[in-house]
């Protein structure tokens, strides 16, 4: 059995390398905290449940960017478009004045909604569960809105890439029915 502890640097590096081969969507989760609008880049976003409608993501413990928004009542997840890598980098940069630079408006629940995304998901807190050195954050979906009709931004093998949606033809539809 391989030692996966963070103390074993070689095993930790191998773990990161192997896991980086699985692409993940790039999202930015926003809320309005006591210090104003807050946001954090999330690369572990996932749909969790239809009943009730839940979404989830992981944040490292402690994460300075998550703490100012951890107690918010309303969140908005912006699913970034394939041409929004610069926005992801902006929100990952410590000390940047993200909301002075980024184009945004309040979502229906008041949380910041970032312009140009492929989708927006408004949500409320549901639960927080410890998961190793991370917390699993579950949010209850309160509203959904599609955005631009383009591919999402994806993080894969240490860098950004896009995924182009394949258009379906009538031949594809008939193949599905057989």
Short mmCIF file of C-alpha atoms in Angstrom, two decimals, residues 78 84 87 90-91 98-106 112-117 120:
data_model
loop_
_atom_site.label_atom_id
_atom_site.label_comp_id
_atom_site.label_asym_id
_atom_site.label_seq_id
_atom_site.Cartn_x
_atom_site.Cartn_y
_atom_site.Cartn_z
CA UNK A 78 -20.67 31.31 -12.64
CA UNK A 84 -12.61 33.38 -19.72
CA UNK A 87 -11.19 35.95 -15.36
CA UNK A 90 -7.95 37.35 -11.83
CA UNK A 91 -10.07 35.63 -9.17
CA UNK A 98 -11.60 41.50 -8.59
CA UNK A 99 -14.96 43.24 -8.49
CA UNK A 100 -13.54 46.57 -9.68
CA UNK A 101 -12.05 44.83 -12.73
CA UNK A 102 -14.62 42.11 -13.55
CA UNK A 103 -17.94 42.83 -15.24
CA UNK A 104 -20.73 41.71 -12.90
CA UNK A 105 -24.19 42.46 -11.60
CA UNK A 106 -26.25 41.19 -8.69
CA UNK A 112 -22.52 38.71 -7.73
CA UNK A 113 -23.17 37.16 -11.17
CA UNK A 114 -20.14 37.39 -13.48
CA UNK A 115 -20.80 38.46 -17.07
CA UNK A 116 -20.11 36.19 -20.04
CA UNK A 117 -20.48 32.81 -18.31
CA UNK A 120 -25.30 30.77 -13.55
#
